[in-house]
Amino acid sequence: MTTVGRAVAATLLLATLTACDATAAGPTPTSEPTVGSRSSYVPGDPTASPTVSEPQTTSARPDPTPTRSTTPTPAPTATRTPTPVTRPVIVIDPGHSGRSIRSRTTNGLLDFDYPNQPEMTEVFDISSCVADGLRADGYRVILTKRRASDSVSLTERAEIANRAKADLAISVHDDHGQGPAFQATYSQRGVSSNGHYPTMYRGTGARRTVFDQPKVAKASDRAAKIIARERAAAQGRPVGVRQNSFDGRAPLEPGNLALVELLADVPWVYNEMGALTGGSTTKRLSLAAETGYAKGLLDGVEAAVPIPGRSGSTSAADIRSCLTARR
Ligand SMILES: [Zn+2]
């Protein structure tokens, strides 16, 4: 909860806010009429969403035409039939931009981001090491930034995942305004109350934009729960599936969904980790804390989007080595 962030003016927020775009759960949103919507996308079942099949190498195959004959059928000769390799596409979105961004989405929403250290370097390193591990385990991985200092708008980040038709995208943030007890995932479906899921949206009036892709939202919800479970196991502390509130956090648009998730056509899970270290908002996370977060993200992605017949082999030690080399 960014109590601080809610209290300060926009300019002060820029200078002092250590919390991320997405932080703690807030009040249930009020129902407003839908003005903008993102209904152009007609997804297939995201749980069976597009995976990239590598072309099979052609090799000598027996003529498949069956023949009926009274002569004994010869024993089949061994043929090397390659197993199709499916490589799910994962987009990893390390939080924040090297320069401040103030642009507008096509619906006129404010696309707002800012450099945030030490978070920006931490989550870039964590994302890079998760990417290395996933690639080693057979996934195609695209990062939304090439360097920690890159400036990429939230619109561009969503478009990267949309163009790639990602099976799953994850945003990786941490929050130096929050202690380590704060651990969360956020889906595009929100948190149900009495079995009813809320309308997910950002903005007011003519700019109000609703996320109205039920199948994507459902896949996001499923993945958010799996990633929370795997993060809890790797980090050794509870991780909750939460719902955000951006109300009263100007200049951020009000609403309950991170902008990058709103703009996506693919299942997306936004991650936060309390990073306040020894009471300092500037001290870098410990290697152990980064390793736990990264391993939980890796295991969560692999559990949410498994590769049939294959289990990942990237270990916590592998992740730790990667993170050590980057520090
Ligand atoms: Zn952040």
Coordinates of C-alpha atoms and ligand atoms in Angstrom, one line a residue:
M1 CA 0.0 0.0 0.0
T2 CA 1.5 3.3 -1.0
T3 CA 0.2 5.4 1.7
V4 CA 3.1 7.7 1.0
G5 CA 2.4 7.6 -2.7
R6 CA -1.2 8.6 -2.2
A7 CA -0.4 11.6 -0.1
V8 CA 2.2 13.3 -2.2
A9 CA 1.7 15.5 -5.2
A10 CA 2.7 14.2 -8.6
T11 CA 6.0 16.0 -8.7
L12 CA 6.9 14.8 -5.2
L13 CA 5.9 11.3 -6.2
L14 CA 8.4 11.4 -9.0
A15 CA 11.1 12.3 -6.7
T16 CA 10.3 10.1 -3.8
L17 CA 8.1 7.3 -4.7
T18 CA 9.9 4.0 -4.3
A19 CA 6.9 1.9 -4.8
C20 CA 6.0 0.4 -8.1
D21 CA 3.0 1.0 -10.4
A22 CA 1.4 -2.0 -8.8
T23 CA 1.4 -2.3 -5.1
A24 CA -1.1 -3.4 -2.6
A25 CA -4.7 -4.2 -2.8
G26 CA -7.2 -1.3 -2.5
P27 CA -10.9 -0.8 -2.3
T28 CA -13.2 -2.6 -4.7
P29 CA -13.8 -0.4 -7.7
T30 CA -17.0 1.2 -8.3
S31 CA -19.0 0.1 -11.3
E32 CA -19.0 2.7 -14.1
P33 CA -20.4 2.4 -17.5
T34 CA -17.9 1.0 -20.0
V35 CA -16.7 3.6 -22.4
G36 CA -13.6 2.3 -23.9
S37 CA -13.1 -1.4 -24.4
R38 CA -10.6 -3.7 -25.9
S39 CA -12.8 -6.2 -27.5
S40 CA -11.1 -6.6 -30.9
Y41 CA -9.1 -9.6 -29.8
V42 CA -10.8 -12.9 -30.2
P43 CA -8.6 -15.3 -28.3
G44 CA -8.5 -19.0 -28.5
D45 CA -8.3 -20.9 -25.3
P46 CA -5.2 -19.4 -23.8
T47 CA -4.5 -22.5 -21.8
A48 CA -4.0 -24.2 -25.2
S49 CA -2.6 -21.0 -26.7
P50 CA -0.2 -20.9 -29.6
T51 CA 3.0 -22.5 -29.1
V52 CA 5.8 -22.4 -31.6
S53 CA 6.4 -25.6 -33.3
E54 CA 9.7 -26.0 -34.8
P55 CA 9.7 -27.5 -38.3
Q56 CA 10.2 -31.2 -38.3
T57 CA 13.2 -32.2 -40.2
T58 CA 12.2 -34.4 -43.0
S59 CA 13.6 -37.9 -42.9
A60 CA 12.9 -41.1 -44.6
R61 CA 9.5 -42.3 -43.5
P62 CA 7.9 -45.5 -44.5
D63 CA 5.0 -45.2 -46.9
P64 CA 2.1 -44.9 -44.6
T65 CA -0.4 -46.5 -47.0
P66 CA -1.5 -49.7 -45.5
T67 CA -1.6 -52.7 -47.7
R68 CA -3.6 -55.8 -47.1
S69 CA -1.8 -58.9 -48.0
T70 CA -1.7 -62.5 -47.0
T71 CA 2.0 -62.5 -46.8
P72 CA 3.4 -61.8 -43.4
T73 CA 4.0 -58.2 -42.7
P74 CA 7.7 -57.6 -42.2
A75 CA 8.8 -56.2 -38.9
P76 CA 8.8 -52.4 -39.1
T77 CA 12.2 -51.0 -39.7
A78 CA 13.3 -48.5 -37.1
T79 CA 12.8 -45.0 -38.4
R80 CA 14.0 -41.8 -36.8
T81 CA 10.8 -39.8 -36.5
P82 CA 11.6 -36.6 -34.8
T83 CA 9.4 -35.6 -31.9
P84 CA 7.8 -32.3 -32.5
V85 CA 9.4 -29.7 -30.3
T86 CA 7.1 -27.1 -28.8
R87 CA 8.7 -24.1 -27.4
P88 CA 6.3 -21.9 -25.5
V89 CA 6.8 -18.2 -25.8
I90 CA 7.4 -16.3 -22.6
V91 CA 7.7 -12.5 -22.4
I92 CA 9.5 -11.2 -19.3
D93 CA 8.9 -7.5 -18.5
P94 CA 11.5 -6.0 -16.2
G95 CA 9.9 -3.0 -14.5
H96 CA 10.6 0.7 -15.1
S97 CA 12.3 2.8 -17.7
G98 CA 15.7 4.6 -17.9
R99 CA 13.9 7.9 -18.6
S100 CA 10.6 9.2 -17.4
I101 CA 7.8 8.5 -19.8
R102 CA 4.6 10.6 -20.3
S103 CA 2.7 9.4 -23.4
R104 CA -0.8 8.5 -24.2
T105 CA -2.4 5.2 -25.2
T106 CA -4.7 5.0 -28.2
N107 CA -7.6 5.5 -25.7
G108 CA -5.9 8.5 -24.2
L109 CA -4.8 6.9 -21.0
L110 CA -1.6 8.3 -19.5
D111 CA 1.3 5.9 -20.1
F112 CA 3.4 6.9 -17.2
D113 CA 6.7 5.4 -16.0
Y114 CA 9.9 6.5 -14.4
P115 CA 13.4 5.3 -13.4
N116 CA 13.3 3.6 -10.1
Q117 CA 16.6 2.5 -8.5
P118 CA 17.7 0.2 -7.1
E119 CA 14.6 -1.7 -8.2
M120 CA 15.2 -1.1 -11.9
T121 CA 18.6 -2.8 -11.9
E122 CA 17.5 -5.6 -9.5
V123 CA 14.5 -6.6 -11.5
F124 CA 16.4 -6.4 -14.8
D125 CA 19.1 -8.8 -13.4
I126 CA 16.4 -11.1 -12.0
S127 CA 14.5 -11.1 -15.3
S128 CA 17.6 -11.8 -17.3
C129 CA 18.5 -14.8 -15.1
V130 CA 15.0 -16.1 -15.3
A131 CA 15.2 -15.8 -19.0
D132 CA 18.5 -17.7 -19.2
G133 CA 17.0 -20.5 -17.1
L134 CA 13.8 -20.7 -19.2
R135 CA 15.8 -20.9 -22.4
A136 CA 18.0 -23.6 -21.0
D137 CA 14.8 -25.5 -20.1
G138 CA 13.4 -25.2 -23.7
Y139 CA 11.4 -22.0 -23.8
R140 CA 11.5 -19.1 -26.2
V141 CA 12.0 -15.9 -24.1
I142 CA 11.6 -12.3 -25.1
L143 CA 12.5 -9.5 -22.7
T144 CA 10.8 -6.1 -23.1
K145 CA 14.1 -4.4 -22.4
R146 CA 17.7 -5.1 -23.6
R147 CA 19.4 -3.1 -20.9
A148 CA 18.3 -2.0 -17.5
S149 CA 18.6 1.6 -18.6
D150 CA 16.3 1.2 -21.7
S151 CA 13.2 3.4 -21.9
V152 CA 10.2 1.4 -23.1
S153 CA 6.7 2.6 -22.6
L154 CA 4.0 0.4 -21.1
T155 CA 2.2 0.4 -24.5
E156 CA 5.4 -0.8 -26.2
R157 CA 5.8 -3.5 -23.6
A158 CA 2.3 -4.9 -24.1
E159 CA 2.8 -4.7 -27.9
I160 CA 6.0 -6.8 -27.7
A161 CA 4.0 -9.6 -26.0
N162 CA 1.0 -9.2 -28.3
R163 CA 3.1 -9.4 -31.4
A164 CA 4.9 -12.5 -30.1
K165 CA 1.5 -14.1 -29.2
A166 CA 3.1 -14.9 -25.9
D167 CA 1.8 -17.9 -24.0
L168 CA 2.4 -16.0 -20.9
A169 CA 3.9 -12.6 -19.9
I170 CA 5.2 -11.6 -16.5
S171 CA 6.2 -8.2 -15.2
V172 CA 8.9 -8.2 -12.5
H173 CA 8.9 -5.5 -9.9
D174 CA 10.1 -5.0 -6.4
D175 CA 9.1 -2.4 -3.9
H176 CA 11.6 -0.8 -1.6
G177 CA 8.8 0.9 0.3
Q178 CA 7.6 -2.5 1.5
G179 CA 9.2 -5.0 3.8
P180 CA 9.8 -8.6 2.8
A181 CA 6.4 -9.8 4.1
F182 CA 4.8 -8.0 1.1
Q183 CA 4.7 -10.5 -1.8
A184 CA 2.1 -10.5 -4.5
T185 CA 0.9 -11.5 -7.9
Y186 CA -1.7 -9.6 -9.9
S187 CA -3.8 -11.1 -12.7
Q188 CA -6.0 -9.5 -15.4
R189 CA -9.1 -11.0 -13.7
G190 CA -8.7 -9.5 -10.2
V191 CA -9.8 -11.1 -7.0
S192 CA -13.2 -12.5 -6.6
S193 CA -15.6 -11.5 -3.9
N194 CA -18.4 -14.0 -3.2
G195 CA -17.6 -15.7 -6.5
H196 CA -17.9 -12.5 -8.5
Y197 CA -14.9 -11.1 -10.3
P198 CA -14.7 -7.3 -10.6
T199 CA -14.6 -5.2 -13.7
M200 CA -10.9 -4.6 -14.5
Y201 CA -10.2 -1.1 -15.9
R202 CA -8.2 2.1 -15.8
G203 CA -9.2 5.7 -16.3
T204 CA -12.4 7.7 -15.9
G205 CA -14.9 9.3 -18.2
A206 CA -14.2 9.1 -21.9
R207 CA -10.8 7.5 -21.2
R208 CA -12.2 4.7 -19.1
T209 CA -10.9 1.4 -20.6
V210 CA -12.1 -2.0 -19.5
F211 CA -10.2 -5.3 -19.9
D212 CA -12.9 -7.5 -21.5
Q213 CA -11.1 -10.6 -22.7
P214 CA -12.5 -13.3 -20.4
K215 CA -10.5 -16.2 -21.7
V216 CA -7.2 -14.2 -21.3
A217 CA -8.3 -13.1 -17.9
K218 CA -9.0 -16.6 -16.8
A219 CA -5.7 -17.8 -18.0
S220 CA -4.0 -14.9 -16.2
D221 CA -5.8 -15.8 -13.0
R222 CA -4.8 -19.4 -13.2
A223 CA -1.1 -18.5 -13.9
A224 CA -1.1 -15.9 -11.1
K225 CA -2.2 -18.5 -8.6
I226 CA 0.4 -21.0 -9.8
I227 CA 3.2 -18.4 -9.8
A228 CA 2.2 -17.3 -6.3
R229 CA 2.4 -20.9 -5.1
E230 CA 5.8 -21.5 -6.7
R231 CA 7.2 -18.2 -5.5
A232 CA 6.0 -19.0 -1.9
A233 CA 7.9 -22.3 -2.1
A234 CA 11.1 -20.8 -3.5
Q235 CA 11.0 -17.6 -1.3
G236 CA 9.9 -19.4 1.9
R237 CA 7.1 -16.9 2.7
P238 CA 3.5 -16.5 1.7
V239 CA 2.7 -14.9 -1.6
G240 CA -0.8 -13.6 -2.2
V241 CA -2.8 -13.1 -5.4
R242 CA -3.9 -9.6 -4.9
Q243 CA -5.8 -6.8 -6.6
N244 CA -4.4 -3.4 -7.1
S245 CA -5.9 0.0 -6.7
F246 CA -4.5 3.1 -8.4
D247 CA -7.3 5.3 -7.0
G248 CA -6.0 8.6 -5.5
R249 CA -2.5 8.0 -7.0
A250 CA -2.4 10.8 -9.5
P251 CA -1.0 11.2 -12.1
L252 CA -1.6 7.4 -12.4
E253 CA -5.0 6.7 -14.0
P254 CA -7.5 5.4 -11.4
G255 CA -8.6 1.8 -11.6
N256 CA -7.5 -1.6 -10.5
L257 CA -5.3 -3.1 -13.3
A258 CA -1.7 -2.4 -14.2
L259 CA -1.7 -0.5 -17.5
V260 CA 0.6 -3.1 -19.2
E261 CA -1.9 -5.8 -18.3
L262 CA -4.8 -3.8 -19.6
L263 CA -3.1 -3.2 -22.9
A264 CA -2.2 -6.9 -23.4
D265 CA -4.0 -9.5 -25.5
V266 CA -2.1 -12.3 -23.8
P267 CA -2.2 -13.7 -20.3
W268 CA -0.1 -11.5 -18.0
V269 CA 1.0 -11.8 -14.4
Y270 CA 2.4 -8.8 -12.6
N271 CA 4.7 -9.6 -9.7
E272 CA 5.7 -7.5 -6.7
M273 CA 8.2 -8.3 -4.0
G274 CA 8.8 -6.3 -0.8
A275 CA 12.4 -5.2 -1.0
L276 CA 12.9 -2.9 2.0
T277 CA 16.3 -4.1 3.2
G278 CA 17.4 -3.5 6.7
G279 CA 15.2 -0.4 6.9
S280 CA 16.9 1.1 3.9
T281 CA 15.1 2.1 0.7
T282 CA 18.3 2.2 -1.3
K283 CA 20.2 -0.9 -0.2
R284 CA 20.3 -3.6 -2.8
L285 CA 18.4 -6.8 -2.2
S286 CA 20.5 -9.7 -0.8
L287 CA 21.6 -12.3 -3.3
A288 CA 19.5 -14.8 -1.4
A289 CA 16.4 -12.7 -1.8
E290 CA 17.0 -12.2 -5.5
T291 CA 17.7 -15.9 -6.0
G292 CA 14.4 -16.9 -4.2
Y293 CA 12.4 -14.4 -6.2
A294 CA 13.9 -15.5 -9.5
K295 CA 13.6 -19.2 -8.8
G296 CA 10.0 -18.8 -7.8
L297 CA 9.3 -16.9 -11.1
L298 CA 11.1 -19.6 -13.2
D299 CA 9.3 -22.4 -11.4
G300 CA 6.0 -20.6 -11.7
V301 CA 6.2 -20.0 -15.4
E302 CA 7.3 -23.6 -16.0
A303 CA 4.4 -24.9 -13.9
A304 CA 1.9 -22.6 -15.6
V305 CA 3.1 -23.3 -19.1
P306 CA 4.7 -26.7 -19.1
I307 CA 6.4 -28.3 -22.0
P308 CA 4.9 -31.7 -22.6
G309 CA 7.3 -34.5 -21.7
R310 CA 9.9 -32.2 -20.3
S311 CA 10.7 -30.9 -16.9
G312 CA 13.0 -28.0 -16.2
S313 CA 16.4 -28.5 -14.8
T314 CA 17.5 -25.0 -13.9
S315 CA 18.4 -25.0 -10.3
A316 CA 18.6 -22.3 -7.6
A317 CA 22.4 -22.7 -7.8
D318 CA 22.2 -21.9 -11.5
I319 CA 20.2 -18.8 -10.8
R320 CA 22.5 -17.7 -8.0
S321 CA 25.5 -18.1 -10.3
C322 CA 23.8 -16.0 -13.0
L323 CA 22.8 -13.3 -10.5
T324 CA 26.3 -13.3 -8.9
A325 CA 27.9 -12.7 -12.3
R326 CA 25.6 -9.7 -12.9
R327 CA 26.2 -7.9 -9.6
Ligands
ZN1 ZN 8.1 -1.2 -9.8

